[in-house]
PDB file of N, CA, C and O in Angstrom:
ATOM      1  N   MET A 503     142.324  19.169  68.649  1.00  0.00           N
ATOM      2  CA  MET A 503     142.048  19.375  67.024  1.00  0.00           C
ATOM      3  C   MET A 503     141.567  18.081  66.866  1.00  0.00           C
ATOM      4  O   MET A 503     142.431  16.533  66.016  1.00  0.00           O
ATOM      5  N   PRO A 504     140.445  17.030  66.410  1.00  0.00           N
ATOM      6  CA  PRO A 504     140.031  16.093  65.854  1.00  0.00           C
ATOM      7  C   PRO A 504     140.825  15.801  64.401  1.00  0.00           C
ATOM      8  O   PRO A 504     140.258  16.822  63.800  1.00  0.00           O
ATOM      9  N   LEU A 505     141.471  15.063  64.190  1.00  0.00           N
ATOM     10  CA  LEU A 505     142.077  14.961  62.305  1.00  0.00           C
ATOM     11  C   LEU A 505     141.193  13.366  62.354  1.00  0.00           C
ATOM     12  O   LEU A 505     140.966  12.585  62.694  1.00  0.00           O
ATOM     13  N   ALA A 506     140.447  13.786  61.271  1.00  0.00           N
ATOM     14  CA  ALA A 506     140.137  12.963  60.032  1.00  0.00           C
ATOM     15  C   ALA A 506     140.822  11.917  59.403  1.00  0.00           C
ATOM     16  O   ALA A 506     142.193  12.153  58.975  1.00  0.00           O
ATOM     17  N   THR A 507     140.373  10.321  59.389  1.00  0.00           N
ATOM     18  CA  THR A 507     141.234   9.187  58.524  1.00  0.00           C
ATOM     19  C   THR A 507     140.754   8.668  57.483  1.00  0.00           C
ATOM     20  O   THR A 507     140.727   7.631  57.493  1.00  0.00           O
ATOM     21  N   ASP A 508     140.532   9.819  56.593  1.00  0.00           N
ATOM     22  CA  ASP A 508     139.239   9.192  55.431  1.00  0.00           C
ATOM     23  C   ASP A 508     140.633   8.916  54.187  1.00  0.00           C
ATOM     24  O   ASP A 508     141.895   9.712  53.965  1.00  0.00           O
ATOM     25  N   PRO A 509     139.583   7.920  53.321  1.00  0.00           N
ATOM     26  CA  PRO A 509     140.771   8.184  52.481  1.00  0.00           C
ATOM     27  C   PRO A 509     141.201   9.439  51.559  1.00  0.00           C
ATOM     28  O   PRO A 509     139.904   9.959  51.252  1.00  0.00           O
ATOM     29  N   VAL A 510     142.376   9.726  51.565  1.00  0.00           N
ATOM     30  CA  VAL A 510     143.009  10.990  51.124  1.00  0.00           C
ATOM     31  C   VAL A 510     143.900  10.452  48.937  1.00  0.00           C
ATOM     32  O   VAL A 510     144.458  10.188  49.677  1.00  0.00           O
ATOM     33  N   ASP A 511     142.960  11.451  47.625  1.00  0.00           N
ATOM     34  CA  ASP A 511     144.250  11.561  47.659  1.00  0.00           C
ATOM     35  C   ASP A 511     145.053  12.648  47.274  1.00  0.00           C
ATOM     36  O   ASP A 511     145.422  13.800  46.793  1.00  0.00           O
ATOM     37  N   ILE A 512     146.650  12.242  47.863  1.00  0.00           N
ATOM     38  CA  ILE A 512     147.408  13.642  47.666  1.00  0.00           C
ATOM     39  C   ILE A 512     147.746  14.231  46.810  1.00  0.00           C
ATOM     40  O   ILE A 512     148.549  14.991  46.751  1.00  0.00           O
ATOM     41  N   ALA A 513     147.953  13.405  45.450  1.00  0.00           N
ATOM     42  CA  ALA A 513     148.226  14.011  44.125  1.00  0.00           C
ATOM     43  C   ALA A 513     147.576  15.222  43.406  1.00  0.00           C
ATOM     44  O   ALA A 513     147.905  15.875  43.226  1.00  0.00           O
ATOM     45  N   GLU A 514     145.959  14.749  44.343  1.00  0.00           N
ATOM     46  CA  GLU A 514     145.034  15.690  43.755  1.00  0.00           C
ATOM     47  C   GLU A 514     144.932  16.439  44.287  1.00  0.00           C
ATOM     48  O   GLU A 514     145.070  18.461  43.835  1.00  0.00           O
ATOM     49  N   ILE A 515     144.960  16.998  45.925  1.00  0.00           N
ATOM     50  CA  ILE A 515     145.758  17.686  46.737  1.00  0.00           C
ATOM     51  C   ILE A 515     147.091  18.979  46.252  1.00  0.00           C
ATOM     52  O   ILE A 515     146.830  20.099  45.507  1.00  0.00           O
ATOM     53  N   ALA A 516     148.080  17.830  45.526  1.00  0.00           N
ATOM     54  CA  ALA A 516     148.991  18.736  45.204  1.00  0.00           C
ATOM     55  C   ALA A 516     148.841  19.136  43.838  1.00  0.00           C
ATOM     56  O   ALA A 516     148.983  20.464  43.854  1.00  0.00           O
ATOM     57  N   ARG A 517     147.541  19.119  43.173  1.00  0.00           N
ATOM     58  CA  ARG A 517     147.369  19.331  41.652  1.00  0.00           C
ATOM     59  C   ARG A 517     146.464  20.639  42.317  1.00  0.00           C
ATOM     60  O   ARG A 517     146.448  21.756  41.538  1.00  0.00           O
ATOM     61  N   ASP A 518     145.651  20.218  43.338  1.00  0.00           N
ATOM     62  CA  ASP A 518     145.241  21.731  43.595  1.00  0.00           C
ATOM     63  C   ASP A 518     145.749  23.043  44.747  1.00  0.00           C
ATOM     64  O   ASP A 518     145.437  24.074  44.024  1.00  0.00           O
ATOM     65  N   VAL A 519     146.629  22.363  45.100  1.00  0.00           N
ATOM     66  CA  VAL A 519     147.165  23.910  45.806  1.00  0.00           C
ATOM     67  C   VAL A 519     148.537  24.567  44.685  1.00  0.00           C
ATOM     68  O   VAL A 519     148.527  25.011  44.545  1.00  0.00           O
ATOM     69  N   ALA A 520     148.934  23.456  43.781  1.00  0.00           N
ATOM     70  CA  ALA A 520     149.889  24.133  42.715  1.00  0.00           C
ATOM     71  C   ALA A 520     148.675  25.014  41.797  1.00  0.00           C
ATOM     72  O   ALA A 520     149.394  26.097  41.343  1.00  0.00           O
ATOM     73  N   GLY A 521     147.364  24.682  41.504  1.00  0.00           N
ATOM     74  CA  GLY A 521     146.554  25.497  40.726  1.00  0.00           C
ATOM     75  C   GLY A 521     146.876  27.026  41.494  1.00  0.00           C
ATOM     76  O   GLY A 521     146.369  27.693  40.476  1.00  0.00           O
ATOM     77  N   ARG A 522     146.345  26.641  42.946  1.00  0.00           N
ATOM     78  CA  ARG A 522     145.861  27.634  43.273  1.00  0.00           C
ATOM     79  C   ARG A 522     146.805  29.237  43.696  1.00  0.00           C
ATOM     80  O   ARG A 522     146.890  29.822  43.585  1.00  0.00           O
ATOM     81  N   SER A 523     148.315  28.076  43.980  1.00  0.00           N
ATOM     82  CA  SER A 523     149.607  28.611  44.091  1.00  0.00           C
ATOM     83  C   SER A 523     149.770  30.187  43.283  1.00  0.00           C
ATOM     84  O   SER A 523     149.801  31.026  43.769  1.00  0.00           O
ATOM     85  N   GLY A 524     149.373  29.836  41.755  1.00  0.00           N
ATOM     86  CA  GLY A 524     149.968  31.278  41.128  1.00  0.00           C
ATOM     87  C   GLY A 524     149.023  32.190  41.395  1.00  0.00           C
ATOM     88  O   GLY A 524     149.181  33.359  40.978  1.00  0.00           O
ATOM     89  N   HIS A 525     147.461  32.284  42.162  1.00  0.00           N
ATOM     90  CA  HIS A 525     146.925  33.681  42.216  1.00  0.00           C
ATOM     91  C   HIS A 525     147.326  34.133  43.543  1.00  0.00           C
ATOM     92  O   HIS A 525     147.020  35.227  43.526  1.00  0.00           O
ATOM     93  N   ARG A 526     148.016  33.274  44.515  1.00  0.00           N
ATOM     94  CA  ARG A 526     148.040  33.818  45.850  1.00  0.00           C
ATOM     95  C   ARG A 526     150.089  34.528  45.750  1.00  0.00           C
ATOM     96  O   ARG A 526     150.532  35.272  46.102  1.00  0.00           O
ATOM     97  N   ASN A 527     150.172  33.585  44.432  1.00  0.00           N
ATOM     98  CA  ASN A 527     152.387  33.989  44.204  1.00  0.00           C
ATOM     99  C   ASN A 527     152.035  34.418  42.707  1.00  0.00           C
ATOM    100  O   ASN A 527     153.095  33.716  42.000  1.00  0.00           O
ATOM    101  N   PRO A 528     151.386  35.734  42.455  1.00  0.00           N
ATOM    102  CA  PRO A 528     151.390  36.021  40.670  1.00  0.00           C
ATOM    103  C   PRO A 528     153.200  36.055  40.360  1.00  0.00           C
ATOM    104  O   PRO A 528     153.770  36.416  41.202  1.00  0.00           O
ATOM    105  N   GLY A 529     153.259  35.599  39.225  1.00  0.00           N
ATOM    106  CA  GLY A 529     154.964  34.941  38.652  1.00  0.00           C
ATOM    107  C   GLY A 529     155.333  34.259  38.552  1.00  0.00           C
ATOM    108  O   GLY A 529     156.458  34.108  38.389  1.00  0.00           O
ATOM    109  N   ARG A 530     155.087  33.103  39.750  1.00  0.00           N
ATOM    110  CA  ARG A 530     155.466  32.267  40.395  1.00  0.00           C
ATOM    111  C   ARG A 530     155.011  30.878  40.311  1.00  0.00           C
ATOM    112  O   ARG A 530     153.596  31.203  39.944  1.00  0.00           O
ATOM    113  N   VAL A 531     155.744  30.107  39.604  1.00  0.00           N
ATOM    114  CA  VAL A 531     154.883  28.440  38.818  1.00  0.00           C
ATOM    115  C   VAL A 531     155.384  27.609  40.433  1.00  0.00           C
ATOM    116  O   VAL A 531     156.693  27.609  40.596  1.00  0.00           O
ATOM    117  N   VAL A 532     154.957  26.434  39.744  1.00  0.00           N
ATOM    118  CA  VAL A 532     154.578  25.477  40.871  1.00  0.00           C
ATOM    119  C   VAL A 532     155.151  24.219  39.984  1.00  0.00           C
ATOM    120  O   VAL A 532     153.895  24.022  39.140  1.00  0.00           O
ATOM    121  N   GLN A 533     155.982  23.777  39.835  1.00  0.00           N
ATOM    122  CA  GLN A 533     156.494  21.945  39.053  1.00  0.00           C
ATOM    123  C   GLN A 533     155.939  21.095  39.519  1.00  0.00           C
ATOM    124  O   GLN A 533     156.132  21.014  40.639  1.00  0.00           O
ATOM    125  N   LEU A 534     154.973  20.168  39.415  1.00  0.00           N
ATOM    126  CA  LEU A 534     154.478  19.030  39.402  1.00  0.00           C
ATOM    127  C   LEU A 534     155.326  18.252  39.201  1.00  0.00           C
ATOM    128  O   LEU A 534     155.508  17.731  37.759  1.00  0.00           O
ATOM    129  N   ARG A 535     155.513  16.912  39.618  1.00  0.00           N
ATOM    130  CA  ARG A 535     155.986  15.593  39.221  1.00  0.00           C
ATOM    131  C   ARG A 535     155.333  14.831  40.061  1.00  0.00           C
ATOM    132  O   ARG A 535     154.806  14.534  41.102  1.00  0.00           O
ATOM    133  N   ASP A 536     155.066  13.395  39.313  1.00  0.00           N
ATOM    134  CA  ASP A 536     154.923  12.480  39.599  1.00  0.00           C
ATOM    135  C   ASP A 536     153.021  12.570  40.386  1.00  0.00           C
ATOM    136  O   ASP A 536     152.942  11.915  41.046  1.00  0.00           O
ATOM    137  N   ALA A 537     152.146  13.446  39.874  1.00  0.00           N
ATOM    138  CA  ALA A 537     151.214  13.608  40.863  1.00  0.00           C
ATOM    139  C   ALA A 537     149.738  13.341  39.591  1.00  0.00           C
ATOM    140  O   ALA A 537     148.456  13.767  39.833  1.00  0.00           O
ATOM    141  N   ASP A 538     150.093  12.968  38.508  1.00  0.00           N
ATOM    142  CA  ASP A 538     149.253  12.307  37.616  1.00  0.00           C
ATOM    143  C   ASP A 538     148.126  10.987  38.191  1.00  0.00           C
ATOM    144  O   ASP A 538     147.074  11.106  38.276  1.00  0.00           O
ATOM    145  N   ALA A 539     148.913  10.390  38.789  1.00  0.00           N
ATOM    146  CA  ALA A 539     148.458   9.103  39.242  1.00  0.00           C
ATOM    147  C   ALA A 539     148.549   9.309  40.818  1.00  0.00           C
ATOM    148  O   ALA A 539     148.607   9.716  41.324  1.00  0.00           O
ATOM    149  N   PRO A 540     146.527   8.463  40.641  1.00  0.00           N
ATOM    150  CA  PRO A 540     146.390   8.760  42.295  1.00  0.00           C
ATOM    151  C   PRO A 540     147.256   8.363  43.357  1.00  0.00           C
ATOM    152  O   PRO A 540     147.727   7.336  42.951  1.00  0.00           O
ATOM    153  N   ALA A 541     146.959   9.046  44.602  1.00  0.00           N
ATOM    154  CA  ALA A 541     148.092   8.276  45.927  1.00  0.00           C
ATOM    155  C   ALA A 541     147.343   8.612  47.191  1.00  0.00           C
ATOM    156  O   ALA A 541     147.047   9.352  48.010  1.00  0.00           O
ATOM    157  N   ILE A 542     146.736   7.110  47.476  1.00  0.00           N
ATOM    158  CA  ILE A 542     145.635   7.409  48.095  1.00  0.00           C
ATOM    159  C   ILE A 542     146.492   6.792  49.563  1.00  0.00           C
ATOM    160  O   ILE A 542     147.156   6.480  49.700  1.00  0.00           O
ATOM    161  N   VAL A 543     146.029   7.784  50.329  1.00  0.00           N
ATOM    162  CA  VAL A 543     146.376   7.625  51.884  1.00  0.00           C
ATOM    163  C   VAL A 543     145.244   8.208  53.265  1.00  0.00           C
ATOM    164  O   VAL A 543     144.054   8.432  52.170  1.00  0.00           O
ATOM    165  N   ALA A 544     145.782   7.482  53.946  1.00  0.00           N
ATOM    166  CA  ALA A 544     144.317   7.581  54.907  1.00  0.00           C
ATOM    167  C   ALA A 544     144.956   8.699  55.652  1.00  0.00           C
ATOM    168  O   ALA A 544     146.212   8.707  56.087  1.00  0.00           O
ATOM    169  N   GLY A 545     144.363  10.192  56.144  1.00  0.00           N
ATOM    170  CA  GLY A 545     144.394  11.496  56.399  1.00  0.00           C
ATOM    171  C   GLY A 545     143.156  12.890  55.887  1.00  0.00           C
ATOM    172  O   GLY A 545     142.127  11.875  56.529  1.00  0.00           O
ATOM    173  N   ASP A 546     144.182  13.205  56.623  1.00  0.00           N
ATOM    174  CA  ASP A 546     142.729  14.746  57.025  1.00  0.00           C
ATOM    175  C   ASP A 546     143.023  15.655  55.897  1.00  0.00           C
ATOM    176  O   ASP A 546     144.054  16.232  55.369  1.00  0.00           O
ATOM    177  N   ALA A 547     142.024  15.426  54.449  1.00  0.00           N
ATOM    178  CA  ALA A 547     142.117  16.375  53.848  1.00  0.00           C
ATOM    179  C   ALA A 547     142.321  17.740  53.941  1.00  0.00           C
ATOM    180  O   ALA A 547     143.109  17.992  53.033  1.00  0.00           O
ATOM    181  N   VAL A 548     141.189  18.480  55.037  1.00  0.00           N
ATOM    182  CA  VAL A 548     141.685  19.791  54.886  1.00  0.00           C
ATOM    183  C   VAL A 548     142.788  20.257  55.472  1.00  0.00           C
ATOM    184  O   VAL A 548     143.563  21.212  55.023  1.00  0.00           O
ATOM    185  N   ARG A 549     143.321  19.626  56.225  1.00  0.00           N
ATOM    186  CA  ARG A 549     144.714  19.690  57.152  1.00  0.00           C
ATOM    187  C   ARG A 549     145.562  19.560  56.520  1.00  0.00           C
ATOM    188  O   ARG A 549     146.750  20.108  56.260  1.00  0.00           O
ATOM    189  N   LEU A 550     145.982  18.533  55.238  1.00  0.00           N
ATOM    190  CA  LEU A 550     146.644  18.319  53.973  1.00  0.00           C
ATOM    191  C   LEU A 550     146.915  18.971  53.160  1.00  0.00           C
ATOM    192  O   LEU A 550     148.017  19.740  52.917  1.00  0.00           O
ATOM    193  N   ASP A 551     145.760  19.646  52.696  1.00  0.00           N
ATOM    194  CA  ASP A 551     145.742  20.912  51.917  1.00  0.00           C
ATOM    195  C   ASP A 551     146.653  22.426  52.712  1.00  0.00           C
ATOM    196  O   ASP A 551     147.738  22.822  52.344  1.00  0.00           O
ATOM    197  N   GLN A 552     145.850  22.420  53.825  1.00  0.00           N
ATOM    198  CA  GLN A 552     146.847  23.516  54.886  1.00  0.00           C
ATOM    199  C   GLN A 552     148.500  23.434  54.337  1.00  0.00           C
ATOM    200  O   GLN A 552     149.108  24.261  54.535  1.00  0.00           O
ATOM    201  N   VAL A 553     148.471  22.111  54.389  1.00  0.00           N
ATOM    202  CA  VAL A 553     150.423  21.647  55.436  1.00  0.00           C
ATOM    203  C   VAL A 553     151.014  21.891  53.847  1.00  0.00           C
ATOM    204  O   VAL A 553     151.375  22.643  53.791  1.00  0.00           O
ATOM    205  N   PHE A 554     150.239  21.595  52.216  1.00  0.00           N
ATOM    206  CA  PHE A 554     150.439  21.349  51.441  1.00  0.00           C
ATOM    207  C   PHE A 554     150.714  23.138  51.081  1.00  0.00           C
ATOM    208  O   PHE A 554     151.693  23.440  50.739  1.00  0.00           O
ATOM    209  N   THR A 555     149.702  24.132  51.339  1.00  0.00           N
ATOM    210  CA  THR A 555     149.440  25.008  51.309  1.00  0.00           C
ATOM    211  C   THR A 555     150.807  26.037  51.198  1.00  0.00           C
ATOM    212  O   THR A 555     151.145  27.028  50.889  1.00  0.00           O
ATOM    213  N   ASN A 556     150.268  25.448  53.013  1.00  0.00           N
ATOM    214  CA  ASN A 556     151.846  26.512  53.723  1.00  0.00           C
ATOM    215  C   ASN A 556     153.204  25.981  53.066  1.00  0.00           C
ATOM    216  O   ASN A 556     154.475  27.298  52.550  1.00  0.00           O
ATOM    217  N   LEU A 557     153.037  24.572  52.565  1.00  0.00           N
ATOM    218  CA  LEU A 557     154.823  24.615  52.275  1.00  0.00           C
ATOM    219  C   LEU A 557     155.156  25.275  50.474  1.00  0.00           C
ATOM    220  O   LEU A 557     156.046  25.625  50.746  1.00  0.00           O
ATOM    221  N   VAL A 558     154.040  25.555  50.015  1.00  0.00           N
ATOM    222  CA  VAL A 558     154.315  25.767  49.015  1.00  0.00           C
ATOM    223  C   VAL A 558     154.237  27.784  48.883  1.00  0.00           C
ATOM    224  O   VAL A 558     155.486  27.874  48.601  1.00  0.00           O
ATOM    225  N   ASP A 559     153.943  28.012  49.644  1.00  0.00           N
ATOM    226  CA  ASP A 559     153.737  29.472  49.900  1.00  0.00           C
ATOM    227  C   ASP A 559     155.241  29.807  50.446  1.00  0.00           C
ATOM    228  O   ASP A 559     155.992  30.981  50.314  1.00  0.00           O
ATOM    229  N   HIS A 560     155.886  29.307  51.760  1.00  0.00           N
ATOM    230  CA  HIS A 560     157.231  29.392  51.964  1.00  0.00           C
ATOM    231  C   HIS A 560     157.942  29.387  51.179  1.00  0.00           C
ATOM    232  O   HIS A 560     159.174  29.979  51.254  1.00  0.00           O
ATOM    233  N   ALA A 561     158.194  28.221  50.703  1.00  0.00           N
ATOM    234  CA  ALA A 561     158.626  27.815  49.466  1.00  0.00           C
ATOM    235  C   ALA A 561     159.126  29.108  48.473  1.00  0.00           C
ATOM    236  O   ALA A 561     160.034  29.755  48.156  1.00  0.00           O
ATOM    237  N   HIS A 562     157.811  29.516  47.575  1.00  0.00           N
ATOM    238  CA  HIS A 562     157.927  31.218  46.846  1.00  0.00           C
ATOM    239  C   HIS A 562     158.324  32.020  48.234  1.00  0.00           C
ATOM    240  O   HIS A 562     159.102  32.809  47.615  1.00  0.00           O
ATOM    241  N   LYS A 563     158.240  32.232  49.117  1.00  0.00           N
ATOM    242  CA  LYS A 563     158.469  33.339  49.579  1.00  0.00           C
ATOM    243  C   LYS A 563     160.131  33.000  49.956  1.00  0.00           C
ATOM    244  O   LYS A 563     160.720  33.871  49.974  1.00  0.00           O
ATOM    245  N   TYR A 564     160.340  32.528  50.182  1.00  0.00           N
ATOM    246  CA  TYR A 564     162.139  32.090  50.560  1.00  0.00           C
ATOM    247  C   TYR A 564     162.928  31.675  49.580  1.00  0.00           C
ATOM    248  O   TYR A 564     164.417  31.626  49.644  1.00  0.00           O
ATOM    249  N   SER A 565     162.328  31.810  48.152  1.00  0.00           N
ATOM    250  CA  SER A 565     163.254  31.020  47.099  1.00  0.00           C
ATOM    251  C   SER A 565     163.616  32.505  46.715  1.00  0.00           C
ATOM    252  O   SER A 565     162.780  33.396  46.550  1.00  0.00           O
ATOM    253  N   PRO A 566     164.533  32.087  45.717  1.00  0.00           N
ATOM    254  CA  PRO A 566     165.740  33.521  44.954  1.00  0.00           C
ATOM    255  C   PRO A 566     164.641  33.552  43.851  1.00  0.00           C
ATOM    256  O   PRO A 566     163.638  32.670  43.500  1.00  0.00           O
ATOM    257  N   ASN A 567     164.019  34.947  42.935  1.00  0.00           N
ATOM    258  CA  ASN A 567     163.559  35.208  42.001  1.00  0.00           C
ATOM    259  C   ASN A 567     164.086  34.511  41.166  1.00  0.00           C
ATOM    260  O   ASN A 567     165.271  34.315  40.747  1.00  0.00           O
ATOM    261  N   GLY A 568     162.932  33.545  40.194  1.00  0.00           N
ATOM    262  CA  GLY A 568     163.155  32.690  39.486  1.00  0.00           C
ATOM    263  C   GLY A 568     163.538  30.865  39.710  1.00  0.00           C
ATOM    264  O   GLY A 568     163.091  30.263  39.237  1.00  0.00           O
ATOM    265  N   GLY A 569     163.520  31.329  41.084  1.00  0.00           N
ATOM    266  CA  GLY A 569     163.707  29.757  42.170  1.00  0.00           C
ATOM    267  C   GLY A 569     162.510  28.716  41.472  1.00  0.00           C
ATOM    268  O   GLY A 569     161.433  29.438  41.379  1.00  0.00           O
ATOM    269  N   ALA A 570     162.232  27.616  41.038  1.00  0.00           N
ATOM    270  CA  ALA A 570     161.737  26.877  40.957  1.00  0.00           C
ATOM    271  C   ALA A 570     161.102  25.774  42.553  1.00  0.00           C
ATOM    272  O   ALA A 570     161.652  25.869  43.156  1.00  0.00           O
ATOM    273  N   VAL A 571     159.866  26.077  42.316  1.00  0.00           N
ATOM    274  CA  VAL A 571     159.346  25.197  43.221  1.00  0.00           C
ATOM    275  C   VAL A 571     158.750  23.731  42.632  1.00  0.00           C
ATOM    276  O   VAL A 571     157.979  24.132  41.869  1.00  0.00           O
ATOM    277  N   VAL A 572     159.277  23.114  43.261  1.00  0.00           N
ATOM    278  CA  VAL A 572     159.096  21.479  42.659  1.00  0.00           C
ATOM    279  C   VAL A 572     157.735  20.975  43.946  1.00  0.00           C
ATOM    280  O   VAL A 572     158.339  20.968  45.244  1.00  0.00           O
ATOM    281  N   LEU A 573     156.471  21.082  43.831  1.00  0.00           N
ATOM    282  CA  LEU A 573     156.016  20.212  44.158  1.00  0.00           C
ATOM    283  C   LEU A 573     155.823  18.380  43.654  1.00  0.00           C
ATOM    284  O   LEU A 573     155.072  18.008  42.737  1.00  0.00           O
ATOM    285  N   GLU A 574     156.179  17.132  44.218  1.00  0.00           N
ATOM    286  CA  GLU A 574     156.405  15.987  44.136  1.00  0.00           C
ATOM    287  C   GLU A 574     155.869  14.886  44.584  1.00  0.00           C
ATOM    288  O   GLU A 574     155.939  15.119  46.028  1.00  0.00           O
ATOM    289  N   VAL A 575     155.078  13.987  43.603  1.00  0.00           N
ATOM    290  CA  VAL A 575     154.503  12.945  44.838  1.00  0.00           C
ATOM    291  C   VAL A 575     154.724  11.343  44.411  1.00  0.00           C
ATOM    292  O   VAL A 575     153.758  10.613  43.332  1.00  0.00           O
ATOM    293  N   PRO A 576     156.213  10.616  44.890  1.00  0.00           N
ATOM    294  CA  PRO A 576     156.665   9.312  44.283  1.00  0.00           C
ATOM    295  C   PRO A 576     155.854   9.027  44.927  1.00  0.00           C
ATOM    296  O   PRO A 576     155.546   8.975  46.063  1.00  0.00           O
ATOM    297  N   ARG A 577     155.854   7.456  45.196  1.00  0.00           N
ATOM    298  CA  ARG A 577     155.061   6.665  45.324  1.00  0.00           C
ATOM    299  C   ARG A 577     155.971   5.132  44.773  1.00  0.00           C
ATOM    300  O   ARG A 577     155.925   4.825  44.326  1.00  0.00           O
ATOM    301  N   ASP A 578     155.532   4.387  46.198  1.00  0.00           N
ATOM    302  CA  ASP A 578     155.933   3.158  45.895  1.00  0.00           C
ATOM    303  C   ASP A 578     154.939   2.157  46.542  1.00  0.00           C
ATOM    304  O   ASP A 578     154.210   2.721  47.032  1.00  0.00           O
ATOM    305  N   PRO A 579     154.796   1.013  46.358  1.00  0.00           N
ATOM    306  CA  PRO A 579     154.038   0.252  46.973  1.00  0.00           C
ATOM    307  C   PRO A 579     153.859   0.226  48.747  1.00  0.00           C
ATOM    308  O   PRO A 579     152.562  -0.189  49.296  1.00  0.00           O
ATOM    309  N   GLU A 580     154.836   0.898  49.652  1.00  0.00           N
ATOM    310  CA  GLU A 580     154.641   0.832  50.767  1.00  0.00           C
ATOM    311  C   GLU A 580     154.294   2.105  51.309  1.00  0.00           C
ATOM    312  O   GLU A 580     153.686   2.607  52.224  1.00  0.00           O
ATOM    313  N   GLU A 581     154.512   3.275  50.681  1.00  0.00           N
ATOM    314  CA  GLU A 581     154.297   4.599  51.302  1.00  0.00           C
ATOM    315  C   GLU A 581     154.271   5.466  49.943  1.00  0.00           C
ATOM    316  O   GLU A 581     154.433   5.670  48.785  1.00  0.00           O
ATOM    317  N   VAL A 582     153.635   6.907  50.356  1.00  0.00           N
ATOM    318  CA  VAL A 582     153.663   7.986  49.262  1.00  0.00           C
ATOM    319  C   VAL A 582     154.632   9.193  49.858  1.00  0.00           C
ATOM    320  O   VAL A 582     154.191   9.501  51.436  1.00  0.00           O
ATOM    321  N   LEU A 583     155.594   9.665  49.285  1.00  0.00           N
ATOM    322  CA  LEU A 583     156.269  10.840  49.884  1.00  0.00           C
ATOM    323  C   LEU A 583     155.734  11.925  49.049  1.00  0.00           C
ATOM    324  O   LEU A 583     155.745  12.377  48.211  1.00  0.00           O
ATOM    325  N   VAL A 584     156.077  12.745  49.709  1.00  0.00           N
ATOM    326  CA  VAL A 584     156.106  14.295  49.779  1.00  0.00           C
ATOM    327  C   VAL A 584     157.282  14.932  49.551  1.00  0.00           C
ATOM    328  O   VAL A 584     157.360  15.527  50.621  1.00  0.00           O
ATOM    329  N   PRO A 585     158.607  14.897  49.056  1.00  0.00           N
ATOM    330  CA  PRO A 585     159.399  15.757  49.361  1.00  0.00           C
ATOM    331  C   PRO A 585     160.022  17.270  49.361  1.00  0.00           C
ATOM    332  O   PRO A 585     159.089  17.819  48.488  1.00  0.00           O
TER     333      PRO A 585
END
């Protein structure tokens, strides 16, 4: 499967995934942290969206009722981390 290596804003993907999460997981909320400023990386936007969506969906599925799902996009000059 070929992967694109275009400039991608990880923070924008995180915001989109968090916004869609409520429709797929009623009553559950994703808390966003550090996703206001752009976080540009070289990557495949479609595949990164799929990865984030799967991670958030699994976090909802396996967290206890009332448990928080946090999607964080901290960055430093050398890298972008999504813990």
